[in-house]
């Protein structure tokens, strides 16, 4: 069985050597979270800069190194104690999926890459000072002394990246599914991150496509069932034409002023009771029955045509669903979605938008939408959020070089307050 070695001490030891060499003499510029799953640390000194991102979700955790340092201006700042702290060194821990970064103010950051239980922990001295993912309450009880520095081999290793059925593996052994081999740990984790996000996007899009097709299938099946029931009810209703034929053939046998009459049904060779209406002649009543019969027949035909059309659509959806479930690559997925539909989907923005003067304001709709909004925003945009309560991220898109007008900021602050759980408060601060 292949094991994913994205947090193997051998790999982390190589990564720590890279961090120590590249960030030597640098100072912390920013540490911030892009979302509940991502944390970025940025360091600078003179014209040099260094950035590292840690990603952790419900399945895995890893670190990688963006090509350029990101800006946390519109993100949540973390660990203010490290601001302007000088980086000293990084080192992996023995027999553990974690590594430390030490700074000159007696602070250390532990990157604990324990899969879905991953976390980033700030130590001050030997005790925990604060944590990134606060749901893991036991992490606040950790002691620095519980971790031992890695003492294994520092020889050059080969790393192999493979993928099978959209399962990504970074290992120290070659196999038939390998598509990248390198002895550079940073190249390995960067390639892993790029491929991981690509697969995650692909899987998300595929699941969305399948979910859409399943909903369409269920909707069509339900609509067909309703239409068939309606057809059965139309057939179950009294046969207006039969009654009209019997009535017209026996007009002479209908007593004047009768409200009902029993006549012989010559189609089925049995008696039939026909109800009549007061003040309407039997002949006129028969004409009404013929009209109802024609109307019913037209409705029955339309319903049948509708059922045939819906069943043809259902057949296409079932075919598409079977094809969608077999898609294994992004190219196949792209080819599966019609070009005009794909363009339409690309134009859908997953958050609210509105105009205030000449400025565009974007408002998150959900936690996922908030995360996407931060990715969508530019570093020059302005970010707002109601302080101390959960709510929507609000972004003001920057226009040109002029500062954003105060009235636009005030309106965006109102929106941030309104789209939060504190909207009913008499006074709500917005950051």
Short mmCIF file of C-alpha atoms in Angstrom, two decimals:
data_model
loop_
_atom_site.label_atom_id
_atom_site.label_comp_id
_atom_site.label_asym_id
_atom_site.label_seq_id
_atom_site.Cartn_x
_atom_site.Cartn_y
_atom_site.Cartn_z
CA UNK A 1 0.00 0.00 0.00
CA UNK A 2 1.38 3.39 -0.98
CA UNK A 3 1.73 5.99 1.75
CA UNK A 4 1.41 9.73 1.23
CA UNK A 5 4.67 11.28 2.46
CA UNK A 6 3.67 14.95 2.19
CA UNK A 7 4.47 15.36 5.90
CA UNK A 8 7.28 12.80 6.20
CA UNK A 9 10.18 13.96 8.46
CA UNK A 10 12.65 13.37 5.59
CA UNK A 11 10.71 15.73 3.34
CA UNK A 12 10.10 18.26 6.13
CA UNK A 13 13.81 18.21 6.97
CA UNK A 14 14.62 19.18 3.37
CA UNK A 15 11.94 21.88 3.46
CA UNK A 16 13.29 23.29 6.73
CA UNK A 17 16.77 23.46 5.24
CA UNK A 18 15.32 25.44 2.32
CA UNK A 19 13.40 27.81 4.64
CA UNK A 20 16.46 28.40 6.82
CA UNK A 21 18.61 29.21 3.79
CA UNK A 22 16.08 31.39 1.95
CA UNK A 23 14.68 33.34 4.93
CA UNK A 24 18.00 33.83 6.71
CA UNK A 25 18.15 37.33 8.23
CA UNK A 26 14.57 38.21 7.23
CA UNK A 27 11.88 39.74 9.41
CA UNK A 28 8.22 38.81 9.63
CA UNK A 29 6.16 41.11 7.45
CA UNK A 30 2.77 39.45 7.77
CA UNK A 31 1.09 36.28 9.03
CA UNK A 32 -2.53 36.01 7.96
CA UNK A 33 -5.27 33.56 7.07
CA UNK A 34 -6.79 33.50 3.61
CA UNK A 35 -9.55 31.22 4.93
CA UNK A 36 -10.18 28.82 7.78
CA UNK A 37 -7.97 26.34 5.89
CA UNK A 38 -5.05 28.53 4.81
CA UNK A 39 -2.34 30.49 6.54
CA UNK A 40 0.41 32.54 4.88
CA UNK A 41 3.63 33.77 6.45
CA UNK A 42 5.52 36.51 4.61
CA UNK A 43 9.04 37.69 5.52
CA UNK A 44 11.20 40.48 4.08
CA UNK A 45 14.57 42.12 4.36
CA UNK A 46 15.56 44.98 2.08
CA UNK A 47 14.68 43.89 -1.47
CA UNK A 48 14.35 40.20 -0.60
CA UNK A 49 11.07 38.51 0.28
CA UNK A 50 9.97 35.03 1.24
CA UNK A 51 6.49 33.49 1.49
CA UNK A 52 5.17 30.14 2.65
CA UNK A 53 1.59 28.92 2.75
CA UNK A 54 0.16 26.16 4.94
CA UNK A 55 -3.02 24.48 3.75
CA UNK A 56 -5.17 22.14 5.81
CA UNK A 57 -8.61 20.77 5.07
CA UNK A 58 -10.79 17.77 5.97
CA UNK A 59 -8.50 15.31 4.20
CA UNK A 60 -4.89 16.50 4.22
CA UNK A 61 -2.40 19.20 5.17
CA UNK A 62 0.80 20.48 3.60
CA UNK A 63 3.00 23.54 3.08
CA UNK A 64 4.13 25.04 -0.18
CA UNK A 65 5.90 28.14 -1.45
CA UNK A 66 4.09 30.68 -3.68
CA UNK A 67 6.09 32.32 -6.46
CA UNK A 68 5.50 35.73 -4.89
CA UNK A 69 4.55 36.98 -1.45
CA UNK A 70 0.81 37.55 -1.09
CA UNK A 71 -0.77 40.49 0.72
CA UNK A 72 -2.92 40.01 3.80
CA UNK A 73 -4.49 43.45 3.58
CA UNK A 74 -7.96 41.99 3.06
CA UNK A 75 -7.42 38.94 5.28
CA UNK A 76 -7.43 38.04 8.96
CA UNK A 77 -4.11 38.86 10.68
CA UNK A 78 -2.63 36.14 12.91
CA UNK A 79 -0.04 36.03 15.69
CA UNK A 80 0.64 39.78 16.09
CA UNK A 81 3.41 38.85 18.56
CA UNK A 82 5.56 37.90 15.57
CA UNK A 83 5.31 41.24 13.80
CA UNK A 84 8.82 42.38 12.79
CA UNK A 85 10.37 39.38 14.58
CA UNK A 86 13.63 38.14 13.06
CA UNK A 87 13.63 34.61 11.70
CA UNK A 88 16.35 32.35 13.09
CA UNK A 89 15.90 28.82 11.76
CA UNK A 90 13.48 26.02 10.89
CA UNK A 91 13.81 22.34 11.75
CA UNK A 92 11.74 19.16 11.48
CA UNK A 93 10.71 17.11 14.51
CA UNK A 94 11.78 13.53 15.13
CA UNK A 95 9.27 10.82 14.10
CA UNK A 96 6.56 13.41 13.80
CA UNK A 97 4.69 15.18 11.04
CA UNK A 98 5.63 18.68 12.13
CA UNK A 99 8.32 21.34 12.12
CA UNK A 100 9.24 24.50 14.01
CA UNK A 101 10.20 28.00 12.89
CA UNK A 102 12.14 29.92 15.57
CA UNK A 103 12.29 33.71 15.94
CA UNK A 104 14.49 36.08 17.97
CA UNK A 105 11.75 37.16 20.42
CA UNK A 106 11.58 33.74 22.16
CA UNK A 107 8.64 32.76 19.95
CA UNK A 108 8.32 29.64 17.81
CA UNK A 109 5.65 28.53 15.36
CA UNK A 110 4.80 24.84 15.15
CA UNK A 111 3.37 23.62 11.86
CA UNK A 112 1.60 20.41 12.92
CA UNK A 113 0.67 18.60 9.69
CA UNK A 114 -1.58 15.89 11.14
CA UNK A 115 -3.89 15.48 8.16
CA UNK A 116 -7.39 16.69 9.01
CA UNK A 117 -6.20 17.48 12.58
CA UNK A 118 -3.50 19.85 11.38
CA UNK A 119 -2.84 23.12 13.16
CA UNK A 120 -0.45 26.05 13.48
CA UNK A 121 0.57 26.85 17.04
CA UNK A 122 2.48 29.82 18.44
CA UNK A 123 4.75 29.03 21.40
CA UNK A 124 6.10 31.75 23.65
CA UNK A 125 8.88 30.26 25.71
CA UNK A 126 7.93 26.64 26.24
CA UNK A 127 4.16 27.03 26.41
CA UNK A 128 1.41 27.57 23.86
CA UNK A 129 0.44 31.21 23.41
CA UNK A 130 -2.21 30.93 20.65
CA UNK A 131 -3.44 28.54 17.96
CA UNK A 132 -4.77 28.94 14.41
CA UNK A 133 -7.53 26.29 14.44
CA UNK A 134 -9.10 26.76 17.83
CA UNK A 135 -11.47 23.80 17.51
CA UNK A 136 -8.56 21.54 18.45
CA UNK A 137 -8.61 22.47 22.14
CA UNK A 138 -5.99 19.89 23.18
CA UNK A 139 -3.37 21.76 21.14
CA UNK A 140 -3.47 24.54 23.73
CA UNK A 141 -2.03 22.05 26.26
CA UNK A 142 1.05 21.12 24.22
CA UNK A 143 4.52 21.68 25.62
CA UNK A 144 7.53 22.64 23.52
CA UNK A 145 9.62 20.07 25.37
CA UNK A 146 7.47 17.23 24.00
CA UNK A 147 9.06 17.65 20.54
CA UNK A 148 12.54 16.41 19.63
CA UNK A 149 14.57 17.74 16.75
CA UNK A 150 14.92 15.43 13.74
CA UNK A 151 18.27 13.63 13.72
CA UNK A 152 17.86 11.43 10.66
CA UNK A 153 19.63 11.49 7.30
CA UNK A 154 20.23 14.73 5.47
CA UNK A 155 21.22 12.99 2.25
CA UNK A 156 19.55 13.99 -0.99
CA UNK A 157 16.27 12.15 -1.51
CA UNK A 158 14.15 11.49 -4.58
CA UNK A 159 10.47 12.36 -4.39
CA UNK A 160 7.82 10.79 -6.61
CA UNK A 161 4.46 12.36 -7.34
CA UNK A 162 1.71 10.05 -8.61
CA UNK A 163 -2.03 10.11 -9.15
CA UNK A 164 -4.54 7.29 -9.40
CA UNK A 165 -8.32 7.85 -9.59
CA UNK A 166 -7.81 11.47 -8.50
CA UNK A 167 -5.90 10.36 -5.40
CA UNK A 168 -2.64 12.26 -5.19
CA UNK A 169 0.45 10.71 -3.59
CA UNK A 170 3.87 12.11 -2.77
CA UNK A 171 6.20 9.29 -1.82
CA UNK A 172 9.83 8.24 -1.58
CA UNK A 173 9.24 5.22 -3.84
CA UNK A 174 8.66 5.11 -7.58
CA UNK A 175 5.57 3.38 -8.97
CA UNK A 176 3.72 2.92 -12.25
CA UNK A 177 1.53 6.00 -11.70
CA UNK A 178 4.42 8.44 -11.15
CA UNK A 179 4.24 11.58 -13.29
CA UNK A 180 6.95 13.62 -11.55
CA UNK A 181 10.32 12.65 -10.08
CA UNK A 182 12.57 15.20 -8.40
CA UNK A 183 15.25 15.44 -5.73
CA UNK A 184 14.10 18.99 -4.87
CA UNK A 185 11.70 18.97 -1.88
CA UNK A 186 10.33 22.44 -2.66
CA UNK A 187 9.66 21.50 -6.27
CA UNK A 188 7.90 18.37 -4.98
CA UNK A 189 5.57 20.16 -2.52
CA UNK A 190 4.84 22.98 -4.99
CA UNK A 191 3.93 20.42 -7.66
CA UNK A 192 1.82 18.56 -5.09
CA UNK A 193 -0.03 21.78 -4.16
CA UNK A 194 -0.68 22.74 -7.79
CA UNK A 195 -1.99 19.27 -8.62
CA UNK A 196 -3.98 19.04 -5.37
CA UNK A 197 -5.84 22.30 -6.01
CA UNK A 198 -6.43 21.27 -9.62
CA UNK A 199 -7.88 17.91 -8.53
CA UNK A 200 -9.92 19.54 -5.78
CA UNK A 201 -11.39 21.99 -8.29
CA UNK A 202 -12.02 19.17 -10.76
CA UNK A 203 -13.69 16.97 -8.14
CA UNK A 204 -15.82 19.89 -6.94
CA UNK A 205 -16.92 20.71 -10.49
CA UNK A 206 -17.60 17.05 -11.26
CA UNK A 207 -19.66 16.63 -8.09
CA UNK A 208 -21.56 19.82 -8.91
CA UNK A 209 -22.26 18.53 -12.44
CA UNK A 210 -23.45 15.14 -11.14
CA UNK A 211 -25.55 16.82 -8.45
CA UNK A 212 -27.15 19.09 -11.06
CA UNK A 213 -27.92 16.12 -13.31
CA UNK A 214 -29.33 14.11 -10.39
CA UNK A 215 -31.62 16.99 -9.42
CA UNK A 216 -32.71 17.33 -13.05
CA UNK A 217 -33.37 13.56 -13.21
CA UNK A 218 -35.41 13.63 -10.00
CA UNK A 219 -37.37 16.66 -11.18
CA UNK A 220 -38.18 15.02 -14.52
CA UNK A 221 -39.22 11.75 -12.83
CA UNK A 222 -41.50 13.65 -10.45
CA UNK A 223 -43.01 15.71 -13.30
CA UNK A 224 -43.61 12.55 -15.37
CA UNK A 225 -45.30 10.86 -12.40
CA UNK A 226 -47.65 13.85 -11.95
CA UNK A 227 -48.44 13.92 -15.69
CA UNK A 228 -49.18 10.17 -15.74
CA UNK A 229 -51.46 10.50 -12.73
CA UNK A 230 -53.30 13.32 -14.49
CA UNK A 231 -53.70 11.11 -17.60
CA UNK A 232 -55.09 8.29 -15.44
CA UNK A 233 -57.54 10.70 -13.84
CA UNK A 234 -58.69 11.91 -17.27
CA UNK A 235 -59.27 8.31 -18.36
CA UNK A 236 -60.99 7.51 -15.05
CA UNK A 237 -63.44 10.41 -15.47
CA UNK A 238 -66.83 9.54 -16.96
CA UNK A 239 -66.68 8.97 -20.71
CA UNK A 240 -68.46 12.04 -21.98
CA UNK A 241 -68.59 10.85 -25.62
CA UNK A 242 -70.14 7.52 -24.69
CA UNK A 243 -72.85 9.26 -22.67
CA UNK A 244 -73.49 11.73 -25.48
CA UNK A 245 -73.78 8.93 -28.08
CA UNK A 246 -76.21 6.94 -25.89
CA UNK A 247 -78.22 10.04 -25.10
CA UNK A 248 -78.51 11.11 -28.75
CA UNK A 249 -79.56 7.60 -29.78
CA UNK A 250 -82.31 7.56 -27.14
CA UNK A 251 -83.67 11.13 -27.14
CA UNK A 252 -87.18 9.75 -27.63
CA UNK A 253 -86.87 7.75 -24.40
CA UNK A 254 -85.91 10.69 -22.16
CA UNK A 255 -88.85 11.96 -20.07
CA UNK A 256 -89.35 15.72 -20.21
CA UNK A 257 -87.90 17.53 -17.16
CA UNK A 258 -86.03 14.45 -15.87
CA UNK A 259 -82.82 15.08 -13.88
CA UNK A 260 -81.43 11.63 -14.63
CA UNK A 261 -82.28 8.76 -16.93
CA UNK A 262 -81.24 5.14 -17.22
CA UNK A 263 -80.61 4.06 -20.80
CA UNK A 264 -79.06 1.09 -22.58
CA UNK A 265 -75.28 1.38 -23.22
CA UNK A 266 -75.07 -0.33 -26.61
CA UNK A 267 -71.25 -0.19 -26.54
CA UNK A 268 -70.99 -2.34 -23.43
CA UNK A 269 -74.47 -3.94 -23.56
CA UNK A 270 -75.50 -2.82 -20.08
CA UNK A 271 -77.61 -0.09 -18.44
CA UNK A 272 -76.03 3.35 -17.88
CA UNK A 273 -77.28 6.14 -15.63
CA UNK A 274 -76.93 9.59 -17.20
CA UNK A 275 -77.45 12.70 -15.11
CA UNK A 276 -79.24 15.62 -16.78
CA UNK A 277 -79.49 19.30 -15.98
CA UNK A 278 -82.58 21.31 -15.28
CA UNK A 279 -83.60 23.85 -17.94
CA UNK A 280 -81.30 22.23 -20.55
CA UNK A 281 -82.71 19.95 -23.22
CA UNK A 282 -81.29 16.40 -23.58
CA UNK A 283 -79.93 17.36 -27.03
CA UNK A 284 -78.19 20.46 -25.65
CA UNK A 285 -76.82 18.37 -22.78
CA UNK A 286 -75.42 15.89 -25.32
CA UNK A 287 -73.73 18.75 -27.18
CA UNK A 288 -72.12 19.86 -23.91
CA UNK A 289 -70.93 16.31 -23.31
CA UNK A 290 -69.41 16.16 -26.82
CA UNK A 291 -67.61 19.48 -26.16
CA UNK A 292 -66.26 18.19 -22.83
CA UNK A 293 -65.16 15.00 -24.56
CA UNK A 294 -63.24 16.92 -27.23
CA UNK A 295 -61.66 19.15 -24.59
CA UNK A 296 -60.70 16.11 -22.53
CA UNK A 297 -59.25 14.37 -25.56
CA UNK A 298 -57.16 17.44 -26.45
CA UNK A 299 -55.90 17.65 -22.86
CA UNK A 300 -55.15 13.93 -22.87
CA UNK A 301 -53.16 14.25 -26.12
CA UNK A 302 -51.24 17.26 -24.82
CA UNK A 303 -50.42 15.41 -21.62
CA UNK A 304 -49.26 12.38 -23.59
CA UNK A 305 -47.05 14.60 -25.79
CA UNK A 306 -45.67 16.23 -22.66
CA UNK A 307 -44.91 12.81 -21.12
CA UNK A 308 -43.18 11.67 -24.33
CA UNK A 309 -41.07 14.87 -24.36
CA UNK A 310 -40.20 14.55 -20.67
CA UNK A 311 -39.25 10.88 -21.08
CA UNK A 312 -36.95 11.79 -23.98
CA UNK A 313 -35.30 14.45 -21.81
CA UNK A 314 -35.04 11.98 -18.93
CA UNK A 315 -33.34 9.47 -21.22
CA UNK A 316 -30.78 12.15 -22.22
CA UNK A 317 -30.18 13.12 -18.58
CA UNK A 318 -29.66 9.47 -17.56
CA UNK A 319 -27.18 9.09 -20.43
CA UNK A 320 -25.38 12.32 -19.38
CA UNK A 321 -25.31 11.19 -15.76
CA UNK A 322 -23.69 7.87 -16.66
CA UNK A 323 -21.15 9.72 -18.82
CA UNK A 324 -20.43 12.31 -16.10
CA UNK A 325 -19.70 9.62 -13.52
CA UNK A 326 -17.00 8.20 -15.85
CA UNK A 327 -15.19 11.56 -16.30
CA UNK A 328 -11.62 11.35 -15.00
CA UNK A 329 -9.90 14.50 -16.28
CA UNK A 330 -10.53 18.23 -16.40
CA UNK A 331 -10.36 18.11 -20.20
CA UNK A 332 -13.15 15.53 -20.33
CA UNK A 333 -15.19 17.65 -17.93
CA UNK A 334 -14.67 20.78 -20.03
CA UNK A 335 -15.67 18.94 -23.19
CA UNK A 336 -18.75 17.56 -21.45
CA UNK A 337 -20.16 21.00 -20.62
CA UNK A 338 -21.53 22.84 -23.69
CA UNK A 339 -19.48 25.93 -24.55
CA UNK A 340 -22.38 28.37 -24.11
CA UNK A 341 -23.33 26.77 -20.78
CA UNK A 342 -19.70 26.86 -19.63
CA UNK A 343 -19.50 30.58 -20.44
CA UNK A 344 -22.71 31.15 -18.54
CA UNK A 345 -21.33 29.35 -15.51
CA UNK A 346 -18.11 31.32 -15.61
CA UNK A 347 -20.09 34.54 -15.51
CA UNK A 348 -21.90 33.51 -12.30
CA UNK A 349 -20.34 35.31 -9.33
CA UNK A 350 -20.79 33.42 -6.03
CA UNK A 351 -21.45 36.56 -3.98
CA UNK A 352 -23.73 39.59 -3.93
CA UNK A 353 -22.70 42.67 -5.89
CA UNK A 354 -23.97 46.23 -5.83
CA UNK A 355 -22.92 49.69 -6.98
CA UNK A 356 -22.37 52.70 -4.73
CA UNK A 357 -21.60 55.61 -7.02
CA UNK A 358 -18.90 54.39 -9.38
CA UNK A 359 -17.64 51.78 -6.90
CA UNK A 360 -18.48 48.08 -6.94
CA UNK A 361 -19.16 46.41 -3.59
CA UNK A 362 -18.98 42.63 -3.16
CA UNK A 363 -20.70 40.81 -0.27
CA UNK A 364 -20.15 37.19 0.73
CA UNK A 365 -23.21 34.91 0.86
CA UNK A 366 -21.81 32.11 3.06
CA UNK A 367 -18.60 30.86 4.68
CA UNK A 368 -17.55 29.27 1.37
CA UNK A 369 -18.56 32.42 -0.50
CA UNK A 370 -16.46 34.51 1.94
CA UNK A 371 -13.43 32.34 1.17
CA UNK A 372 -13.97 32.71 -2.59
CA UNK A 373 -14.48 36.45 -2.18
CA UNK A 374 -11.07 36.86 -0.56
CA UNK A 375 -9.48 34.98 -3.45
CA UNK A 376 -11.35 37.17 -5.92
CA UNK A 377 -10.30 40.43 -4.26
CA UNK A 378 -7.27 42.46 -5.31
CA UNK A 379 -4.66 43.58 -2.82
CA UNK A 380 -5.66 47.23 -3.38
CA UNK A 381 -9.33 46.59 -2.54
CA UNK A 382 -10.78 47.47 0.86
CA UNK A 383 -12.08 44.72 3.16
CA UNK A 384 -14.74 45.22 5.87
CA UNK A 385 -16.31 42.91 8.44
CA UNK A 386 -18.53 43.34 11.51
CA UNK A 387 -16.32 43.08 14.59
CA UNK A 388 -16.81 40.24 17.04
CA UNK A 389 -19.67 38.50 15.22
CA UNK A 390 -19.92 36.12 12.29
CA UNK A 391 -21.08 37.62 9.04
CA UNK A 392 -20.29 38.40 5.44
CA UNK A 393 -16.98 39.72 4.16
CA UNK A 394 -17.51 42.98 2.28
CA UNK A 395 -15.06 44.18 -0.38
CA UNK A 396 -14.88 47.61 -2.02
CA UNK A 397 -13.20 47.32 -5.40
CA UNK A 398 -10.50 50.00 -5.78
CA UNK A 399 -10.77 52.39 -8.73
CA UNK A 400 -7.64 54.06 -10.01
CA UNK A 401 -5.23 55.78 -7.64
CA UNK A 402 -7.69 58.02 -5.79
CA UNK A 403 -8.71 57.04 -2.23
CA UNK A 404 -12.13 55.46 -1.76
CA UNK A 405 -14.67 58.19 -0.77
CA UNK A 406 -15.86 58.20 2.84
CA UNK A 407 -19.52 57.89 1.84
CA UNK A 408 -18.73 54.68 -0.08
CA UNK A 409 -16.87 53.24 2.93
CA UNK A 410 -19.76 54.23 5.22
CA UNK A 411 -22.27 52.46 2.97
CA UNK A 412 -20.06 49.34 2.79
CA UNK A 413 -19.80 49.38 6.61
CA UNK A 414 -23.61 49.48 6.83
CA UNK A 415 -23.76 46.45 4.54
CA UNK A 416 -21.15 44.59 6.61
CA UNK A 417 -23.24 45.24 9.74
CA UNK A 418 -26.51 44.30 8.05
CA UNK A 419 -25.18 41.01 6.66
CA UNK A 420 -23.97 39.85 10.08
CA UNK A 421 -25.47 38.23 13.16
CA UNK A 422 -25.21 41.57 14.95
CA UNK A 423 -27.49 43.44 12.54
CA UNK A 424 -30.12 44.06 15.26
CA UNK A 425 -27.64 45.68 17.65
CA UNK A 426 -28.06 49.41 18.36
CA UNK A 427 -24.34 49.91 17.74
CA UNK A 428 -22.06 47.53 15.87
CA UNK A 429 -18.39 48.30 15.15
CA UNK A 430 -17.03 47.37 11.72
CA UNK A 431 -13.36 46.73 11.01
#
